[in-house]
């Protein structure tokens, strides 16, 4: 409440006075106005002459949290009407009158009847009046005043939003801000130092520091590495009374996590990988796996794999498994044991995120050697030509040799020495080297020829080694007939002539 600042003549300072008689007497005295009073017949007091009333006060104070066996004296009201022989009494009204505050009607003493808490209610507005003790008629108009509850340091600082969590990038420079914490103090921020807070760090050195005034937590140690330690627990204290002895304090915790930067390259688990791959592995199938480990996490740990040496013909490719971050070695072209039996590849793993940040140098890649041994597979026979053109005169004698078919074993240099045409018609068959003679009663024939290794295997095993060839022989309009063998053919259960079903 704003103080009234009207000044009155000195000869009129004959009004009610408020005396400071509390433990901390602090009544602010100032005049608030005047009135005319007089005495007359039949009245205890009538308006006779101008005598200004002087309530020379507008507020008083009481110390909070005070408790004792007796009510605490807040202040005393007094008027110059209170002279010997006059019966007057003082009346108190307003907030807390009669419950929290009581007045001695005869002396004007005001007492606090209860223990007061400034944080619950900081001030009370009341009115005081002087009345005739016999008739209860007012001798003075009521005057308003305020009783303020004076603060003591009875509330510790509190971190309302704690505990806190914060994150900062690893390898951050010293002095990098991490987060800011805030404590509040319910005491009066204006009166004294009860609410003046100073911050300090109780746990978390030497990694972090805190600004004593702003409570900003900062990096205090150079080179903090997430791969060495990822999480820190910091305890911050706020102390009132400017941090001086006797002040109250409160604490909170801050869990600080170091976030990852790309400061570690991928690293192969070994320098040499060896794989054995069969030559008949289908194209696109996996031939082996390699793995480069990265101590970073998330995107910083992702790598791509490449073959940088040893595969000039593009036989292999290596791709990254997105789930496991392994390098999958796959076949792009068919292998041939007879033409090349080993491959030595140099494989590189490189980070997808090439910019590490934080001033960390590269290179962020690693290499390993992959040795591949091609394993031999039992391949079927291969005939010497894809197309055979066989000619014979139409009047050739029976048993004339019209052509020779030849097959080789891809797994060795030996020629196949046994051949078998499957057919229903009769053929003159010569075992070696694969000659055949047709009958003279048709112009066009076809059959399937099977070649197999010589060696006494049962026929059922020959089927595992067979190579199917179909050839047809057709008469030409020229003086000779031509016979054509084609591959790869369709397995035919016998020979056929034009106009007949297979």
Coordinates of C-alpha atoms in Angstrom, one line a residue:
X1 CA 0.0 0.0 0.0
X2 CA 1.4 3.4 -1.0
X3 CA 2.4 5.6 1.8
X4 CA 0.5 8.8 2.3
X5 CA 2.8 11.7 2.2
X6 CA 0.6 14.7 3.3
X7 CA 2.3 16.9 5.8
X8 CA 0.4 18.6 8.7
X9 CA 1.3 21.7 10.8
X10 CA 3.3 20.9 13.9
X11 CA 0.7 22.3 16.2
X12 CA -1.7 19.7 15.0
X13 CA 0.4 16.6 15.9
X14 CA -2.0 15.9 18.7
X15 CA -3.6 12.7 17.5
X16 CA -3.3 9.0 17.8
X17 CA 0.2 7.6 17.8
X18 CA 1.4 4.2 16.9
X19 CA 4.2 3.1 19.2
X20 CA 6.8 0.5 18.1
X21 CA 6.9 -1.8 20.9
X22 CA 7.3 -5.1 19.1
X23 CA 10.5 -7.2 19.2
X24 CA 11.4 -5.4 15.9
X25 CA 9.6 -2.1 16.4
X26 CA 9.1 -0.7 12.9
X27 CA 6.0 1.4 12.7
X28 CA 6.1 3.9 9.8
X29 CA 4.5 7.1 11.1
X30 CA 2.8 9.6 8.8
X31 CA -0.3 11.9 9.1
X32 CA -3.5 10.8 7.3
X33 CA -6.0 13.7 7.8
X34 CA -8.0 15.7 10.4
X35 CA -11.5 16.3 11.8
X36 CA -13.4 18.9 13.9
X37 CA -14.5 17.9 17.4
X38 CA -16.5 19.8 20.1
X39 CA -18.4 19.3 23.4
X40 CA -22.0 20.5 24.1
X41 CA -24.9 20.1 26.4
X42 CA -26.4 16.6 26.5
X43 CA -23.5 15.2 24.5
X44 CA -20.3 13.8 25.8
X45 CA -18.5 15.7 23.1
X46 CA -19.6 18.1 20.5
X47 CA -17.9 20.0 17.7
X48 CA -16.5 23.1 19.4
X49 CA -13.2 23.8 17.8
X50 CA -11.0 22.4 15.0
X51 CA -8.6 19.9 16.5
X52 CA -7.2 17.7 13.7
X53 CA -6.9 14.0 14.4
X54 CA -3.6 12.5 13.5
X55 CA -3.3 8.8 12.8
X56 CA 0.4 9.2 12.1
X57 CA 0.9 5.7 10.7
X58 CA -0.3 3.5 7.9
X59 CA 1.5 0.2 8.3
X60 CA 3.2 -1.9 11.0
X61 CA 5.1 -5.2 10.9
X62 CA 5.1 -8.5 12.6
X63 CA 7.8 -11.2 12.4
X64 CA 6.6 -14.4 10.7
X65 CA 6.9 -17.8 12.3
X66 CA 7.2 -16.3 15.8
X67 CA 5.8 -18.5 18.5
X68 CA 5.9 -18.2 22.3
X69 CA 3.8 -18.7 25.4
X70 CA 2.1 -15.3 25.0
X71 CA 0.7 -13.4 22.0
X72 CA 3.2 -11.2 20.2
X73 CA 2.8 -7.5 20.5
X74 CA 2.5 -5.9 17.1
X75 CA 2.0 -2.3 18.0
X76 CA 0.0 0.3 20.1
X77 CA -2.6 2.8 19.1
X78 CA -2.8 6.1 21.1
X79 CA -4.9 9.2 20.8
X80 CA -4.7 12.6 22.6
X81 CA -8.3 12.0 23.6
X82 CA -7.1 9.3 25.8
X83 CA -6.6 11.6 28.9
X84 CA -7.5 11.1 32.5
X85 CA -11.2 11.1 33.2
X86 CA -12.3 10.3 29.6
X87 CA -13.7 6.8 28.9
X88 CA -12.6 5.7 25.4
X89 CA -11.9 2.4 23.8
X90 CA -10.1 1.2 20.7
X91 CA -11.9 -0.9 18.1
X92 CA -10.2 -3.1 15.4
X93 CA -11.8 -4.4 12.2
X94 CA -10.7 -6.0 8.9
X95 CA -8.7 -9.0 7.8
X96 CA -8.0 -11.3 10.8
X97 CA -9.5 -8.9 13.4
X98 CA -10.6 -10.9 16.4
X99 CA -9.0 -14.1 15.1
X100 CA -5.5 -13.5 14.1
X101 CA -5.2 -10.0 15.6
X102 CA -6.7 -8.7 18.8
X103 CA -6.6 -5.2 20.3
X104 CA -6.7 -4.2 24.0
X105 CA -9.7 -1.8 24.1
X106 CA -8.3 0.2 26.9
X107 CA -4.6 0.5 25.9
X108 CA -4.8 0.2 22.1
X109 CA -2.2 -2.7 22.1
X110 CA -2.5 -4.9 19.0
X111 CA -1.4 -8.6 19.4
X112 CA -0.9 -11.4 16.9
X113 CA -2.7 -14.4 18.3
X114 CA -1.4 -17.0 15.9
X115 CA 1.8 -18.0 14.3
X116 CA 2.0 -16.2 10.9
X117 CA 3.6 -17.4 7.6
X118 CA 4.5 -14.8 5.1
X119 CA 4.5 -17.3 2.3
X120 CA 0.9 -18.1 3.1
X121 CA -0.2 -14.4 3.4
X122 CA 2.2 -11.5 3.3
X123 CA 0.0 -8.7 4.6
X124 CA -3.4 -7.9 6.3
X125 CA -5.5 -4.8 5.8
X126 CA -7.4 -3.6 8.9
X127 CA -9.1 -0.4 10.3
X128 CA -8.7 1.2 13.7
X129 CA -11.2 3.5 15.4
X130 CA -11.6 5.3 18.8
X131 CA -15.1 5.2 20.3
X132 CA -16.9 6.4 23.5
X133 CA -16.6 3.6 26.0
X134 CA -20.1 4.4 27.4
X135 CA -22.1 5.1 24.3
X136 CA -20.0 3.3 21.6
X137 CA -20.2 6.5 19.6
X138 CA -17.2 7.1 17.3
X139 CA -14.9 9.8 18.5
X140 CA -12.8 9.6 15.4
X141 CA -13.5 8.3 11.8
X142 CA -12.0 4.8 11.2
X143 CA -8.5 4.7 9.7
X144 CA -7.1 1.9 7.5
X145 CA -3.7 0.5 8.0
X146 CA -1.7 -2.6 7.0
X147 CA 0.1 -5.2 9.0
X148 CA 2.9 -6.7 7.0
X149 CA 4.3 -10.1 7.9
X150 CA 8.1 -9.7 8.0
X151 CA 10.1 -12.4 6.3
X152 CA 12.6 -14.7 7.9
X153 CA 14.7 -17.2 6.0
X154 CA 12.5 -20.2 6.6
X155 CA 12.3 -21.7 3.1
X156 CA 15.0 -23.6 1.4
X157 CA 15.6 -23.3 -2.4
X158 CA 13.7 -25.9 -4.4
X159 CA 14.3 -27.2 -8.0
X160 CA 10.7 -27.6 -9.1
X161 CA 11.4 -29.1 -12.5
X162 CA 14.1 -31.6 -11.3
X163 CA 15.5 -34.1 -11.7
X164 CA 16.8 -33.1 -15.1
X165 CA 18.2 -34.9 -18.1
X166 CA 20.4 -33.3 -20.7
X167 CA 22.6 -34.2 -23.6
X168 CA 25.8 -32.8 -25.2
X169 CA 28.0 -34.0 -28.0
X170 CA 31.1 -36.0 -27.1
X171 CA 34.4 -34.2 -27.6
X172 CA 32.8 -30.8 -27.0
X173 CA 35.1 -27.9 -26.2
X174 CA 35.6 -26.8 -22.6
X175 CA 33.0 -24.2 -21.7
X176 CA 30.3 -25.6 -24.0
X177 CA 26.9 -25.0 -22.3
X178 CA 25.0 -28.2 -21.6
X179 CA 21.8 -27.1 -19.8
X180 CA 20.5 -24.6 -17.2
X181 CA 18.7 -25.5 -14.0
X182 CA 16.6 -23.1 -11.9
X183 CA 15.7 -23.1 -8.2
X184 CA 13.1 -21.0 -6.6
X185 CA 12.9 -19.7 -3.0
X186 CA 9.6 -18.8 -1.4
X187 CA 11.1 -16.2 0.9
X188 CA 10.9 -12.5 0.2
X189 CA 13.2 -11.6 -2.7
X190 CA 13.2 -7.9 -1.6
X191 CA 13.9 -8.2 2.1
X192 CA 17.4 -9.3 2.9
X193 CA 19.2 -12.2 1.2
X194 CA 16.7 -14.9 2.1
X195 CA 16.0 -15.5 -1.5
X196 CA 19.4 -14.7 -3.0
X197 CA 20.6 -18.0 -4.5
X198 CA 24.1 -19.1 -5.3
X199 CA 24.7 -22.4 -7.2
X200 CA 27.5 -24.9 -6.8
X201 CA 28.3 -28.4 -8.1
X202 CA 28.5 -31.2 -5.5
X203 CA 29.1 -34.2 -7.8
X204 CA 30.3 -34.3 -11.4
X205 CA 33.7 -32.8 -11.2
X206 CA 36.1 -32.6 -13.1
X207 CA 33.8 -33.2 -16.1
X208 CA 31.3 -30.3 -15.6
X209 CA 31.0 -26.9 -13.9
X210 CA 28.1 -24.7 -13.0
X211 CA 27.9 -20.9 -13.1
X212 CA 27.2 -19.7 -9.6
X213 CA 24.7 -17.1 -10.7
X214 CA 23.0 -18.3 -13.8
X215 CA 23.1 -22.1 -12.9
X216 CA 24.3 -22.9 -16.4
X217 CA 26.1 -26.3 -16.5
X218 CA 29.1 -26.3 -18.8
X219 CA 31.7 -28.8 -20.1
X220 CA 34.8 -28.6 -17.9
X221 CA 37.1 -31.3 -19.3
X222 CA 38.6 -31.7 -22.7
X223 CA 38.2 -34.8 -24.8
X224 CA 35.2 -36.5 -23.2
X225 CA 34.7 -39.7 -25.2
X226 CA 31.3 -41.4 -25.4
X227 CA 33.0 -44.7 -26.2
X228 CA 34.8 -44.5 -22.9
X229 CA 31.8 -43.3 -20.8
X230 CA 28.4 -42.3 -22.0
X231 CA 26.5 -41.1 -19.0
X232 CA 27.2 -38.8 -16.0
X233 CA 25.3 -37.9 -12.9
X234 CA 25.7 -34.3 -11.7
X235 CA 24.5 -33.0 -8.4
X236 CA 23.8 -29.2 -8.3
X237 CA 23.2 -27.3 -5.0
X238 CA 21.3 -23.9 -4.7
X239 CA 22.0 -22.1 -1.4
X240 CA 20.2 -18.9 -0.2
X241 CA 21.6 -16.0 1.9
X242 CA 24.0 -15.4 -1.0
X243 CA 25.7 -18.7 -0.2
X244 CA 26.8 -17.5 3.2
X245 CA 27.0 -19.6 6.3
X246 CA 23.6 -20.2 7.8
X247 CA 21.8 -20.2 4.5
X248 CA 19.4 -22.9 3.5
X249 CA 20.1 -25.2 0.5
X250 CA 18.4 -27.5 -1.9
X251 CA 19.8 -30.0 -4.4
X252 CA 18.9 -31.6 -7.7
X253 CA 20.4 -34.2 -10.0
X254 CA 21.2 -33.8 -13.7
X255 CA 21.8 -36.9 -15.8
X256 CA 24.0 -35.9 -18.8
X257 CA 24.4 -38.1 -21.8
X258 CA 27.2 -37.8 -24.3
X259 CA 25.8 -38.1 -27.8
X260 CA 27.8 -39.7 -30.6
X261 CA 29.9 -38.1 -33.2
X262 CA 31.7 -40.0 -36.0
X263 CA 35.1 -40.2 -34.3
X264 CA 35.8 -43.9 -34.9
X265 CA 36.6 -45.7 -38.2
X266 CA 35.3 -49.1 -39.1
X267 CA 37.7 -51.9 -38.3
X268 CA 37.7 -55.4 -39.8
X269 CA 37.7 -58.2 -37.2
X270 CA 40.5 -59.9 -39.0
X271 CA 43.0 -59.0 -41.8
X272 CA 42.4 -62.2 -43.9
X273 CA 39.1 -63.9 -44.8
X274 CA 39.2 -67.2 -46.7
X275 CA 36.2 -68.8 -48.5
X276 CA 35.8 -71.9 -50.6
X277 CA 33.1 -71.5 -53.3
X278 CA 31.9 -74.3 -55.6
X279 CA 32.2 -73.4 -59.3
X280 CA 28.5 -74.2 -59.9
X281 CA 27.3 -71.6 -57.3
X282 CA 24.4 -69.8 -58.9
X283 CA 24.9 -66.1 -59.9
X284 CA 23.6 -63.8 -57.2
X285 CA 24.1 -66.3 -54.4
X286 CA 26.3 -65.5 -51.3
X287 CA 29.8 -66.8 -51.3
X288 CA 30.8 -65.4 -47.9
X289 CA 30.5 -62.6 -45.3
X290 CA 32.9 -60.0 -43.9
X291 CA 32.4 -57.6 -41.0
X292 CA 33.9 -54.3 -40.1
X293 CA 33.0 -53.2 -36.5
X294 CA 32.5 -49.5 -35.6
X295 CA 32.5 -48.3 -32.0
X296 CA 30.2 -45.4 -33.0
X297 CA 26.4 -45.8 -33.0
X298 CA 23.5 -45.0 -35.3
X299 CA 24.3 -43.6 -38.7
X300 CA 27.9 -43.0 -37.6
X301 CA 28.4 -46.8 -37.4
X302 CA 27.0 -47.5 -40.9
X303 CA 29.5 -48.6 -43.5
X304 CA 29.6 -49.5 -47.2
X305 CA 31.8 -52.2 -48.7
X306 CA 33.7 -52.2 -52.0
X307 CA 36.1 -54.5 -53.8
X308 CA 39.0 -52.2 -54.7
X309 CA 41.5 -54.8 -56.0
X310 CA 41.7 -58.3 -57.5
X311 CA 38.4 -58.5 -59.4
X312 CA 39.2 -56.8 -62.7
X313 CA 36.7 -59.0 -64.6
X314 CA 33.8 -58.2 -62.2
X315 CA 33.2 -61.8 -61.0
X316 CA 32.1 -60.7 -57.5
X317 CA 30.2 -57.9 -55.8
X318 CA 29.9 -57.0 -52.1
X319 CA 26.9 -55.3 -50.6
X320 CA 26.0 -54.2 -47.1
X321 CA 23.4 -56.0 -45.0
X322 CA 21.4 -53.1 -43.5
X323 CA 20.5 -55.1 -40.4
X324 CA 23.8 -56.6 -39.4
X325 CA 26.2 -54.1 -41.2
X326 CA 28.0 -57.2 -42.7
X327 CA 29.5 -57.2 -46.1
X328 CA 27.8 -59.9 -48.2
X329 CA 30.1 -61.3 -51.0
X330 CA 28.0 -62.4 -54.0
X331 CA 28.6 -63.9 -57.4
X332 CA 28.1 -61.8 -60.5
X333 CA 29.5 -64.1 -63.1
X334 CA 29.8 -67.9 -63.3
X335 CA 33.0 -69.5 -61.9
X336 CA 35.0 -72.0 -63.8
X337 CA 37.4 -74.2 -61.9
X338 CA 39.2 -75.2 -65.1
X339 CA 40.0 -71.6 -66.0
X340 CA 40.7 -70.0 -62.7
X341 CA 40.9 -71.6 -59.3
X342 CA 41.7 -68.8 -56.8
X343 CA 40.9 -65.1 -56.4
X344 CA 42.6 -62.7 -54.0
X345 CA 40.4 -59.6 -53.4
X346 CA 41.1 -56.4 -51.4
X347 CA 37.9 -55.2 -49.7
X348 CA 37.3 -51.8 -48.2
X349 CA 34.8 -50.7 -45.5
X350 CA 34.1 -47.0 -45.3
X351 CA 31.7 -44.9 -43.1
X352 CA 28.6 -43.6 -44.7
X353 CA 29.0 -40.4 -42.6
X354 CA 32.2 -39.0 -43.9
X355 CA 32.2 -35.8 -41.9
X356 CA 33.1 -36.7 -38.2
X357 CA 32.8 -33.2 -36.8
X358 CA 34.4 -32.1 -33.6
X359 CA 37.8 -31.6 -35.3
X360 CA 38.4 -35.4 -35.5
X361 CA 40.6 -36.5 -38.3
X362 CA 40.2 -39.5 -40.7
X363 CA 40.4 -41.6 -42.7
X364 CA 37.3 -43.4 -41.7
X365 CA 37.8 -46.6 -43.6
X366 CA 39.6 -50.0 -43.3
X367 CA 40.7 -52.8 -45.7
X368 CA 41.0 -56.5 -45.5
X369 CA 42.1 -59.3 -47.9
X370 CA 39.6 -61.9 -49.1
X371 CA 41.0 -65.2 -50.5
X372 CA 38.6 -67.3 -52.5
X373 CA 39.3 -70.9 -53.6
X374 CA 37.1 -72.2 -56.4
X375 CA 36.0 -75.8 -55.8
X376 CA 35.6 -78.2 -58.7
X377 CA 32.1 -79.5 -59.5
X378 CA 31.3 -82.7 -61.4
X379 CA 30.1 -81.1 -64.7
X380 CA 28.1 -82.8 -67.5
X381 CA 29.8 -83.5 -70.8
X382 CA 30.2 -80.8 -73.4
X383 CA 30.0 -81.5 -77.1
X384 CA 32.5 -80.0 -79.3
X385 CA 30.0 -78.0 -81.4
X386 CA 26.7 -76.5 -80.8
X387 CA 25.6 -77.4 -84.4
X388 CA 26.7 -80.3 -86.5
X389 CA 26.1 -80.2 -90.3
X390 CA 26.3 -83.8 -91.6
X391 CA 26.0 -84.6 -95.3
X392 CA 25.6 -87.9 -97.0
X393 CA 24.7 -88.9 -100.6
X394 CA 21.2 -90.3 -101.0
X395 CA 22.7 -93.4 -102.7
X396 CA 25.3 -94.0 -100.0
X397 CA 25.7 -97.6 -99.1
X398 CA 24.5 -99.0 -95.8
X399 CA 26.9 -98.6 -92.9
X400 CA 28.4 -95.5 -94.4
X401 CA 29.8 -93.2 -91.7
X402 CA 28.0 -89.9 -92.2
X403 CA 29.5 -87.9 -89.3
X404 CA 31.2 -87.9 -85.9
X405 CA 30.0 -86.2 -82.7
X406 CA 32.5 -85.6 -80.0
X407 CA 32.2 -84.6 -76.3
X408 CA 34.7 -83.7 -73.7
X409 CA 34.8 -83.8 -69.9
X410 CA 35.1 -80.2 -68.5
X411 CA 36.7 -81.6 -65.4
X412 CA 39.6 -83.2 -67.3
X413 CA 41.2 -83.3 -70.7
X414 CA 39.9 -86.7 -71.6
X415 CA 37.4 -87.3 -74.4
X416 CA 34.2 -89.1 -73.7
X417 CA 34.5 -92.6 -75.2
X418 CA 31.0 -93.8 -74.9
X419 CA 27.9 -92.4 -76.7
X420 CA 24.3 -93.6 -76.8
X421 CA 21.6 -92.4 -79.1
X422 CA 18.1 -93.1 -77.7
X423 CA 15.7 -94.0 -80.4
X424 CA 13.2 -96.7 -81.5
X425 CA 14.5 -97.1 -85.0
X426 CA 17.5 -99.2 -85.7
X427 CA 20.9 -97.4 -86.0
X428 CA 24.2 -98.8 -86.8
X429 CA 26.2 -97.6 -83.8
X430 CA 30.0 -97.5 -83.5
X431 CA 31.2 -97.2 -79.9
X432 CA 34.2 -95.0 -80.6
X433 CA 34.7 -92.2 -81.3
X434 CA 30.9 -91.6 -81.7
X435 CA 30.1 -92.4 -85.2
X436 CA 26.6 -93.2 -86.3
X437 CA 24.9 -94.5 -89.4
X438 CA 21.3 -93.9 -90.3
X439 CA 18.8 -96.2 -92.1
X440 CA 18.1 -95.5 -95.8
X441 CA 14.3 -95.4 -95.5
X442 CA 13.7 -91.9 -94.3
X443 CA 14.7 -88.3 -95.3
X444 CA 14.5 -86.8 -91.8
X445 CA 15.2 -88.2 -88.3
X446 CA 15.9 -86.9 -84.8
X447 CA 17.2 -88.3 -81.6
X448 CA 18.8 -87.6 -78.3
X449 CA 22.5 -88.5 -77.8
X450 CA 23.9 -89.2 -74.3
X451 CA 27.6 -89.1 -73.6
X452 CA 29.1 -90.4 -70.4
X453 CA 32.5 -91.3 -68.9
X454 CA 33.7 -94.7 -69.7
X455 CA 33.7 -96.8 -66.6
X456 CA 31.1 -99.5 -65.9
X457 CA 28.6 -97.4 -64.0
X458 CA 25.0 -98.6 -64.0
X459 CA 22.7 -96.9 -66.5
X460 CA 20.8 -95.2 -63.7
X461 CA 23.9 -93.4 -62.8
X462 CA 24.5 -92.4 -66.4
X463 CA 21.4 -90.4 -66.2
X464 CA 23.1 -88.2 -63.6
X465 CA 25.8 -87.5 -66.1
X466 CA 23.9 -87.3 -69.4
X467 CA 24.0 -84.4 -71.8
X468 CA 21.0 -84.1 -74.0
X469 CA 21.4 -83.4 -77.7
X470 CA 18.7 -83.4 -80.4
X471 CA 19.6 -83.5 -84.1
X472 CA 17.4 -83.8 -87.1
X473 CA 18.3 -85.0 -90.6
X474 CA 16.4 -83.7 -93.5
X475 CA 16.6 -84.2 -97.3
X476 CA 17.8 -81.3 -99.3
X477 CA 16.8 -80.4 -102.8
X478 CA 20.5 -80.6 -103.8
X479 CA 22.0 -83.9 -104.9
X480 CA 22.9 -84.7 -101.3
X481 CA 20.9 -84.9 -98.0
X482 CA 21.9 -82.8 -95.0
X483 CA 21.6 -83.8 -91.3
X484 CA 21.7 -81.2 -88.6
X485 CA 22.3 -81.7 -84.8
X486 CA 21.2 -78.9 -82.5
X487 CA 21.9 -78.1 -78.8
X488 CA 20.6 -77.7 -76.2
X489 CA 17.9 -80.1 -77.2
X490 CA 14.8 -81.6 -75.9
X491 CA 15.0 -85.1 -74.5
X492 CA 13.4 -87.4 -77.1
X493 CA 12.4 -91.0 -76.4
X494 CA 13.2 -92.1 -80.0
X495 CA 13.8 -90.9 -83.5
X496 CA 11.0 -89.7 -85.7
X497 CA 10.2 -89.2 -89.4
X498 CA 8.1 -86.5 -91.0
X499 CA 4.4 -87.0 -90.5
X500 CA 4.8 -89.2 -87.5
X501 CA 4.4 -88.4 -83.8
X502 CA 7.2 -88.5 -81.4

